Amino acid sequence: MRKIENEKVVEIRGLYKSFDDNHVLRGVDLDLYKGENLVVLGKSGTGKSVLIKILVGLLTPDKGEVKIFGKNALGLPIKELNQLRLRIGFSFQASALYDSMTVRENLEFPLVRNVKNISRKEVDRRVEELLEAVALPKTVNQMPSELSGGQKKRIGIARTLILYPEIMLYDEPTAGLDPVTCIEINNLINQVQEQFNTSSIVITHDLACAKQTGDRMAVLINGQFTAVGSFTDVFEGAEDPQVKAFYDYNFIK
Amino acid sequence: MFYKIDSRDTVLSKKLDKFFRGLANAFQFVKRFFQEVWRPPYEFREVLRQCYEIGYRSLPLISLTGFIIGIVFTNQSRPSLAEFGATSWLPALISIAVVRALGPLVTALISAGKVGSSIGAEIGSMKVTEQIDAMEVSAINPFKYLVVTRTLATTFMIPVLMMYTDFVALMGSFINVNQNELVSLSTFFIQVFESISFLDIFSSVIKSLIFGFTIGIVGCYKGYNSSKGTEGVGQAANAAVVMSMFLIFIEELLVMQIVNAIRYA
């Protein structure tokens, strides 16, 4: 059982986001507590990824308030936004590894650019530590094109962790992977939380991933969270027909 | 009496709107380049790497094209000069044509196809696979790392490649002249340098700098603004070549007018 503190690291209030006539988020409220894994569930195109992209400043909301570590995170000047970004890790759906760099260079890139005067020894130590953490120490000199889908995900997570972030955002971590690799990635998410003491938001539509990794679930339907709570609370006693349908159509039932 | 708006007006207004928005975006992109280029951190290593990539990647094609242009242009010019018994003017004619126009233009057009398309495709694929977003969330400025470095590299390397093209084209021309008119290398190059002025060389270097900047910034702009997945990458590469070539011809025309105005002032 994880130790979840009462301190809120992310507070989202009344968040709205539209793309032309497509109203994706319609007044979203959500909190992330220190040390917890929060899973955001929903069908494709419901705005789950949009939500976490707003948190790191990749997208700007139309309306609403976002506080990260108690400070307003919207409309920050680029210097302050970058300071905040260093405390948040973002694992992309398609891993987003830099094609032209080896695994080592991929991991070193954010480190040497953000930590001034870091020694070669320290860079090597961190790269080794992270590759050990994701159980891929032998891939250090490989190119991303030589890795499998699951390995890419792991290296993507390792690159995200190299700056020791306090919050981890996972965008569809198990999308496109076989069931065995999915379980390995889910275990890795739990391991990262324990080893690096992070608070995480996991975006997924995979209920198995949600059940294995999440302390709390939040189901996003029609631009709003219709149910928030533990897996049992949200799904097993679900009364909302859309939440129920989401549960029923998944392979669990 | 009111003018009735029909669907053709809507289509036209949407096209105009898209055109002017595109123009404004491009202007903002160029403006951002000039703002970012002076700000630290300076990516010297990446600029050098790009210079090497751009120069090395273009060298074989530029060598071949330059050499053939020298031979063909000499061969095609000979009959006209021979009619007046003026084939001894061939080195002068070729040098003026190559240094003033052919060298910069051929180098730029080949580089637009080879380098511009690869920049457009590379940055476009980074965009659609979220690699640019990955840089941003790691607090790294992707514009500086990708756009500024590549644009600086093309701006520096196109003049170097242009000088190389001039040399190779003149060597091609020399081989042809040497075979037909039995002119020695020293005589050929004495005639070449007698017929060109400092203004010719200076204007072709300036022209190449402008062409290089155009190839780099257009390739980056098209790649950076690509969308629609892999289809968008192909479109970005294609648009980078077409737009660069279009702009290169316009710039050639403008610079030629300015240089001629200076020359005959």
XYZ file of C-alpha atoms in Angstrom:
518
model
C 0.000 0.000 0.000
C 1.422 3.374 -1.031
C 1.819 6.244 1.362
C -0.289 9.055 -0.093
C 0.058 12.421 1.596
C -2.691 14.979 1.987
C -0.707 17.610 0.090
C -2.072 18.500 -3.355
C 0.652 18.740 -5.999
C -1.744 19.504 -8.871
C -5.066 21.372 -8.602
C -7.220 21.849 -11.680
C -10.342 23.999 -11.494
C -12.932 24.777 -14.178
C -10.712 23.919 -17.127
C -12.137 24.471 -20.603
C -10.515 23.688 -23.943
C -12.003 23.678 -27.444
C -10.587 23.061 -30.908
C -12.884 25.061 -33.212
C -16.336 23.545 -32.611
C -15.009 20.531 -30.741
C -15.427 21.284 -27.033
C -12.991 18.801 -25.481
C -12.812 19.884 -21.855
C -15.906 21.458 -20.288
C -15.100 22.642 -16.809
C -12.753 19.959 -15.511
C -11.873 19.823 -11.793
C -9.172 17.436 -10.552
C -6.583 17.090 -7.772
C -3.413 15.008 -7.649
C -2.062 14.201 -4.194
C 1.589 13.726 -3.346
C 2.676 10.122 -3.769
C -0.427 8.855 -5.566
C -0.958 7.343 -8.991
C -4.076 8.878 -10.505
C -5.446 7.187 -13.608
C -7.476 9.258 -16.074
C -9.715 7.010 -18.150
C -11.886 7.737 -21.120
C -12.575 6.853 -24.717
C -10.231 8.057 -27.474
C -10.714 11.717 -28.331
C -12.229 12.701 -24.983
C -9.380 15.070 -24.138
C -7.286 12.988 -21.729
C -4.002 13.833 -23.445
C -5.098 17.456 -23.870
C -5.453 17.673 -20.098
C -1.858 16.642 -19.342
C -0.484 18.682 -22.246
C -2.050 21.735 -20.615
C -0.211 20.892 -17.375
C 3.211 21.133 -19.066
C 2.339 24.173 -21.177
C 2.185 22.400 -24.535
C -1.417 23.594 -24.907
C -3.164 26.647 -23.508
C -6.655 26.280 -22.041
C -9.503 28.601 -22.980
C -10.527 29.078 -19.356
C -9.743 27.694 -15.929
C -7.096 27.470 -13.269
C -4.150 25.088 -12.852
C -1.950 25.102 -9.761
C 1.158 22.936 -9.596
C 3.045 22.752 -6.291
C 0.647 25.424 -5.060
C 1.608 27.955 -7.739
C -0.396 29.129 -10.726
C 0.965 27.229 -13.759
C -0.865 29.044 -16.563
C 0.507 32.002 -18.510
C 3.961 31.723 -16.954
C 6.928 33.441 -18.635
C 9.077 30.886 -20.481
C 11.860 30.893 -17.845
C 9.469 30.072 -15.017
C 7.595 27.569 -17.170
C 10.880 25.767 -17.912
C 11.734 25.699 -14.200
C 8.378 24.047 -13.587
C 8.859 21.625 -16.495
C 12.075 20.361 -14.898
C 9.985 19.088 -11.981
C 7.496 17.296 -14.254
C 8.275 14.264 -16.399
C 6.188 13.613 -19.507
C 6.191 10.152 -21.078
C 4.796 10.358 -24.610
C 2.402 7.879 -26.202
C 4.816 7.060 -29.030
C 7.884 7.444 -26.770
C 9.184 10.418 -28.837
C 12.793 9.231 -28.716
C 15.165 11.341 -30.820
C 15.764 9.221 -33.953
C 19.203 10.622 -34.696
C 20.609 9.895 -31.220
C 21.640 6.689 -29.467
C 19.916 5.604 -26.254
C 22.762 7.148 -24.229
C 22.505 10.459 -26.108
C 18.714 10.435 -25.691
C 19.113 10.141 -21.925
C 21.983 12.626 -21.669
C 20.351 15.293 -23.816
C 17.951 16.796 -21.220
C 20.520 16.372 -18.466
C 23.528 18.134 -19.981
C 21.350 20.948 -21.248
C 19.623 21.659 -17.963
C 22.188 20.876 -15.276
C 25.076 23.299 -15.636
C 28.629 22.085 -15.003
C 27.540 18.492 -14.460
C 30.552 16.143 -14.543
C 30.948 13.371 -17.094
C 31.061 10.891 -14.220
C 27.723 12.067 -12.850
C 26.117 11.930 -16.322
C 27.337 8.352 -16.791
C 26.167 7.400 -13.305
C 22.655 8.717 -13.921
C 22.400 7.077 -17.355
C 23.451 3.734 -15.875
C 21.085 4.134 -12.921
C 18.100 4.845 -15.153
C 18.880 2.090 -17.645
C 19.164 -0.332 -14.729
C 15.830 0.964 -13.383
C 14.079 0.196 -16.667
C 16.010 -3.088 -17.009
C 17.664 -2.191 -20.318
C 21.343 -1.563 -19.537
C 22.547 -3.299 -22.708
C 20.744 -0.943 -25.081
C 22.953 2.025 -24.190
C 24.613 2.304 -27.594
C 21.630 1.267 -29.707
C 19.612 3.570 -31.945
C 15.847 3.936 -31.288
C 15.123 2.211 -34.614
C 16.761 -0.948 -33.229
C 14.417 -1.130 -30.215
C 11.049 -2.866 -29.869
C 7.882 -0.934 -28.944
C 8.131 -1.964 -25.287
C 11.830 -1.089 -25.112
C 11.118 2.338 -26.612
C 8.497 2.970 -23.920
C 10.991 1.994 -21.207
C 13.744 4.201 -22.626
C 11.217 7.044 -22.981
C 10.371 6.671 -19.285
C 14.087 6.511 -18.382
C 14.746 9.735 -20.317
C 11.868 11.398 -18.501
C 13.263 10.296 -15.132
C 16.814 11.483 -15.756
C 16.039 14.890 -14.232
C 14.434 13.247 -11.157
C 10.967 14.787 -11.635
C 8.477 14.959 -8.780
C 5.430 14.471 -11.001
C 5.193 11.908 -13.804
C 2.647 12.206 -16.611
C 2.158 9.052 -18.677
C 0.287 9.426 -21.962
C -1.184 6.033 -22.951
C 1.776 4.005 -21.615
C 0.421 0.659 -22.820
C -1.022 1.710 -26.190
C -0.012 -0.612 -29.023
C 1.778 -3.144 -26.801
C 1.127 -6.872 -26.339
C -0.514 -7.973 -23.041
C 2.724 -9.283 -21.506
C 4.639 -6.071 -22.272
C 1.631 -4.087 -20.954
C 1.995 -5.815 -17.590
C 5.745 -5.101 -17.581
C 5.108 -1.409 -18.270
C 2.434 -1.288 -15.539
C 4.919 -2.817 -13.108
C 7.498 -0.263 -14.191
C 5.053 2.597 -13.477
C 4.547 1.241 -9.949
C 8.288 0.700 -9.514
C 9.050 4.275 -10.639
C 6.558 5.603 -8.106
C 8.215 3.661 -5.296
C 11.854 4.136 -6.338
C 11.688 7.816 -7.277
C 8.839 8.828 -4.975
C 6.812 10.484 -7.733
C 3.168 11.484 -8.000
C 1.709 10.383 -11.322
C -1.146 10.919 -13.720
C -1.601 7.955 -16.041
C -3.716 8.541 -19.138
C -5.217 5.355 -20.535
C -8.302 3.606 -21.841
C -6.944 0.247 -20.716
C -8.772 -0.893 -17.583
C -6.150 -3.543 -16.775
C -3.482 -0.837 -16.716
C -5.766 1.340 -14.575
C -6.442 -1.423 -12.067
C -2.782 -2.394 -11.788
C -1.287 1.101 -11.477
C -3.961 3.426 -10.091
C -4.693 4.476 -6.534
C -7.595 6.558 -7.831
C -9.531 6.563 -11.099
C -11.070 9.554 -12.845
C -13.379 8.843 -15.783
C -13.593 11.596 -18.399
C -16.832 11.580 -20.370
C -18.151 14.445 -22.505
C -15.455 16.798 -21.266
C -16.088 16.308 -17.554
C -15.096 13.851 -14.860
C -18.229 11.816 -14.195
C -16.680 9.519 -11.594
C -13.625 9.864 -9.362
C -12.539 7.340 -6.725
C -10.985 3.926 -6.207
C -11.353 1.282 -8.934
C -14.020 -0.535 -6.914
C -15.964 2.643 -6.146
C -15.917 3.886 -9.719
C -16.581 0.711 -11.678
C -18.016 -2.017 -9.531
C -20.879 0.038 -8.198
C -21.198 2.232 -11.281
C -24.611 3.761 -11.840
C -23.736 6.181 -14.626
C -24.657 4.294 -17.841
C -21.593 5.595 -19.721
C -19.179 4.557 -16.956
C -20.938 1.211 -16.756
C -20.711 0.793 -20.534
C -17.016 1.688 -20.458
C -16.475 -1.035 -17.858
C -18.687 -3.599 -19.582
C -17.113 -3.185 -22.999
C -13.604 -3.647 -21.603
C -12.270 -7.166 -21.502
C -12.594 -7.401 -17.713
C -16.287 -8.223 -17.849
C -30.208 46.761 -52.289
C -27.905 44.242 -50.627
C -25.143 42.263 -52.268
C -25.936 38.581 -51.851
C -23.016 36.479 -50.565
C -22.748 33.193 -52.402
C -20.519 30.153 -51.789
C -17.823 31.399 -54.212
C -17.301 34.485 -52.039
C -16.931 32.306 -48.955
C -14.368 30.083 -50.675
C -12.422 33.121 -51.883
C -12.477 34.781 -48.472
C -11.320 31.566 -46.796
C -8.452 31.248 -49.285
C -7.441 34.876 -48.753
C -7.693 34.422 -45.011
C -5.487 31.305 -45.190
C -2.960 33.093 -47.400
C -2.584 36.111 -45.131
C -2.470 33.942 -41.994
C 0.291 31.892 -43.617
C 2.169 35.066 -44.510
C 1.862 36.386 -40.955
C 3.037 33.043 -39.518
C 6.038 32.973 -41.853
C 6.920 36.541 -40.879
C 6.687 35.633 -37.182
C 8.902 32.592 -37.801
C 11.618 34.678 -39.488
C 11.322 37.338 -36.775
C 11.758 34.659 -34.093
C 14.908 33.417 -35.853
C 16.501 36.867 -35.669
C 15.498 37.166 -31.998
C 16.783 33.725 -30.987
C 20.031 33.769 -32.978
C 21.668 36.303 -30.610
C 20.498 34.698 -27.362
C 22.609 32.142 -25.474
C 23.103 29.224 -25.250
C 24.878 29.124 -28.614
C 24.706 25.704 -30.229
C 28.156 25.786 -31.877
C 28.577 22.014 -31.981
C 25.203 21.477 -33.601
C 25.873 24.259 -36.151
C 29.203 22.615 -37.042
C 27.541 19.198 -37.299
C 24.885 20.640 -39.608
C 27.535 22.438 -41.716
C 29.331 19.128 -42.169
C 26.088 17.295 -42.980
C 24.916 19.926 -45.463
C 28.288 20.314 -47.189
C 29.110 16.624 -47.271
C 25.623 15.583 -48.378
C 25.597 17.992 -51.338
C 29.175 17.582 -52.525
C 28.870 14.628 -54.957
C 25.811 16.032 -56.753
C 27.220 19.552 -56.870
C 30.552 18.302 -58.232
C 28.871 16.371 -61.006
C 26.423 19.139 -61.921
C 29.037 21.892 -61.820
C 31.466 19.914 -63.972
C 28.839 19.036 -66.580
C 27.520 22.607 -66.692
C 31.062 23.858 -67.379
C 31.525 21.429 -70.272
C 28.043 21.834 -71.770
C 27.965 25.632 -71.499
C 31.383 25.882 -73.161
C 30.345 23.492 -75.909
C 27.095 25.303 -76.599
C 28.714 28.765 -76.612
C 31.515 27.839 -79.000
C 29.564 27.881 -82.340
C 28.208 31.392 -81.716
C 31.660 32.774 -80.881
C 33.258 30.809 -83.731
C 31.056 32.687 -86.237
C 32.938 35.878 -85.280
C 36.275 34.113 -84.852
C 36.118 34.892 -81.161
C 36.526 31.466 -79.532
C 39.463 32.917 -77.566
C 36.827 34.790 -75.545
C 35.369 31.514 -74.258
C 37.144 31.599 -70.841
C 35.939 35.176 -70.291
C 32.373 34.381 -71.329
C 32.204 31.236 -69.208
C 33.727 32.874 -66.154
C 31.258 35.769 -66.248
C 28.300 33.416 -66.708
C 29.454 31.000 -64.005
C 30.547 33.518 -61.368
C 27.727 36.004 -61.851
C 24.755 33.696 -62.296
C 25.187 29.982 -62.896
C 27.335 29.136 -59.856
C 25.096 30.663 -57.162
C 21.877 29.660 -58.897
C 22.815 26.039 -59.633
C 24.229 25.564 -56.116
C 21.110 27.031 -54.561
C 18.690 25.011 -56.685
C 20.516 21.737 -56.036
C 20.746 22.491 -52.317
C 17.064 23.427 -52.208
C 16.263 19.979 -53.590
C 18.776 18.049 -51.551
C 19.168 19.958 -48.286
C 15.862 21.886 -48.115
C 13.779 18.762 -48.592
C 15.760 16.794 -46.018
C 15.453 19.602 -43.443
C 11.696 19.815 -44.123
C 11.276 16.044 -43.809
C 13.502 15.697 -40.731
C 11.854 18.469 -38.735
C 8.420 17.452 -40.051
C 8.896 13.895 -38.824
C 10.174 15.189 -35.463
C 7.033 17.297 -35.238
C 4.561 14.495 -35.986
C 6.333 12.007 -33.696
C 6.246 14.540 -30.827
C 10.052 14.802 -30.608
C 9.771 18.591 -30.712
C 7.228 18.479 -27.865
C 9.618 16.166 -25.978
C 12.309 18.847 -26.205
C 9.920 21.511 -24.998
C 8.774 19.546 -21.950
C 12.450 18.919 -21.097
C 12.920 22.727 -20.927
C 15.007 22.714 -24.136
C 14.260 25.363 -26.758
C 13.553 23.315 -29.923
C 13.479 26.405 -32.136
C 17.021 27.258 -31.153
C 18.309 23.700 -31.366
C 16.626 22.789 -34.656
C 15.762 25.934 -36.612
C 18.541 28.371 -35.710
C 21.317 25.791 -36.152
C 20.108 24.506 -39.511
C 19.407 27.958 -40.920
C 22.847 29.215 -39.848
C 24.463 26.125 -41.364
C 22.787 26.590 -44.760
C 23.546 30.336 -44.693
C 27.270 29.633 -44.136
C 27.593 26.568 -46.339
C 25.825 27.669 -49.550
C 28.478 30.375 -50.278
C 31.227 27.777 -49.679
C 29.485 25.297 -51.960
C 28.932 28.062 -54.523
C 32.683 28.790 -54.678
C 33.342 25.080 -55.068
C 30.732 24.854 -57.880
C 32.363 27.831 -59.633
C 35.740 26.108 -59.456
C 34.443 22.739 -60.687
C 32.450 24.357 -63.522
C 35.508 26.341 -64.610
C 37.596 23.163 -64.536
C 34.988 21.449 -66.728
C 35.103 24.380 -69.077
C 38.912 24.332 -69.094
C 39.016 20.671 -70.117
C 36.709 21.441 -73.044
C 38.642 24.572 -74.083
C 41.955 22.780 -73.653
C 40.852 19.938 -75.937
C 39.521 22.224 -78.676
C 41.544 25.459 -78.514
C 44.740 24.034 -76.949
C 44.743 26.659 -74.191
C 46.934 26.016 -71.132
C 45.599 26.073 -67.553
C 47.457 29.282 -66.639
C 46.263 31.110 -69.788
C 42.694 29.952 -69.132
C 42.673 31.179 -65.548
C 44.440 34.458 -66.390
C 41.562 35.185 -68.801
C 39.029 34.079 -66.205
C 40.340 36.448 -63.526
C 40.821 39.331 -65.966
C 37.173 39.232 -66.939
C 35.580 39.137 -63.493
C 35.572 41.983 -61.009
C 35.385 42.241 -57.224
C 31.728 43.239 -57.558
C 30.989 39.959 -59.388
C 32.476 37.859 -56.596
C 31.047 40.010 -53.810
C 27.538 39.985 -55.295
C 27.576 36.218 -55.824
C 28.660 35.669 -52.202
C 25.881 37.973 -50.952
C 23.412 36.216 -53.249
C 24.514 32.816 -51.925
C 24.123 33.980 -48.333
C 20.542 35.043 -49.134
C 19.853 31.771 -50.970
C 21.318 29.759 -48.082
C 19.191 31.570 -45.532
C 16.109 31.029 -47.698
C 16.746 27.273 -48.067
C 17.293 26.825 -44.342
C 14.443 28.932 -43.034
C 11.889 27.653 -45.571
C 12.830 24.000 -44.894
C 12.566 24.572 -41.147
C 9.304 26.548 -41.440
C 7.611 23.882 -43.534
C 8.822 21.091 -41.263
C 7.999 22.929 -38.041
C 4.442 23.598 -39.198
C 3.723 20.186 -40.686
C 0.697 18.225 -39.561
C -1.464 15.287 -40.689
C 1.016 12.564 -39.736
C 3.321 10.924 -42.259
C 1.437 12.470 -45.169
C 2.311 15.868 -43.725
C 6.015 14.986 -43.638
C 6.018 14.334 -47.385
C 4.067 17.521 -47.986
C 6.514 19.511 -45.835
C 9.513 18.182 -47.777
C 7.836 18.912 -51.102
C 6.636 22.372 -50.073
C 10.118 23.222 -48.766
C 11.640 22.560 -52.212
C 8.929 24.320 -54.225
C 8.824 27.406 -51.993
C 12.638 27.678 -51.754
C 13.055 27.471 -55.540
C 10.323 30.032 -56.110
C 11.926 32.455 -53.654
C 15.450 31.811 -55.029
C 14.380 32.895 -58.535
C 12.721 36.036 -57.186
C 15.786 36.863 -55.088
C 18.070 36.255 -58.080
C 16.057 38.737 -60.094
C 16.084 41.368 -57.340
C 19.802 41.043 -56.536
C 20.668 41.155 -60.259
C 18.755 44.431 -60.625
C 20.484 45.942 -57.599
C 23.967 44.819 -58.708
C 23.385 46.107 -62.233
C 22.264 49.431 -60.820
C 25.520 49.614 -58.819
C 27.644 48.400 -61.757
C 26.325 50.968 -64.242
C 25.839 53.822 -61.790
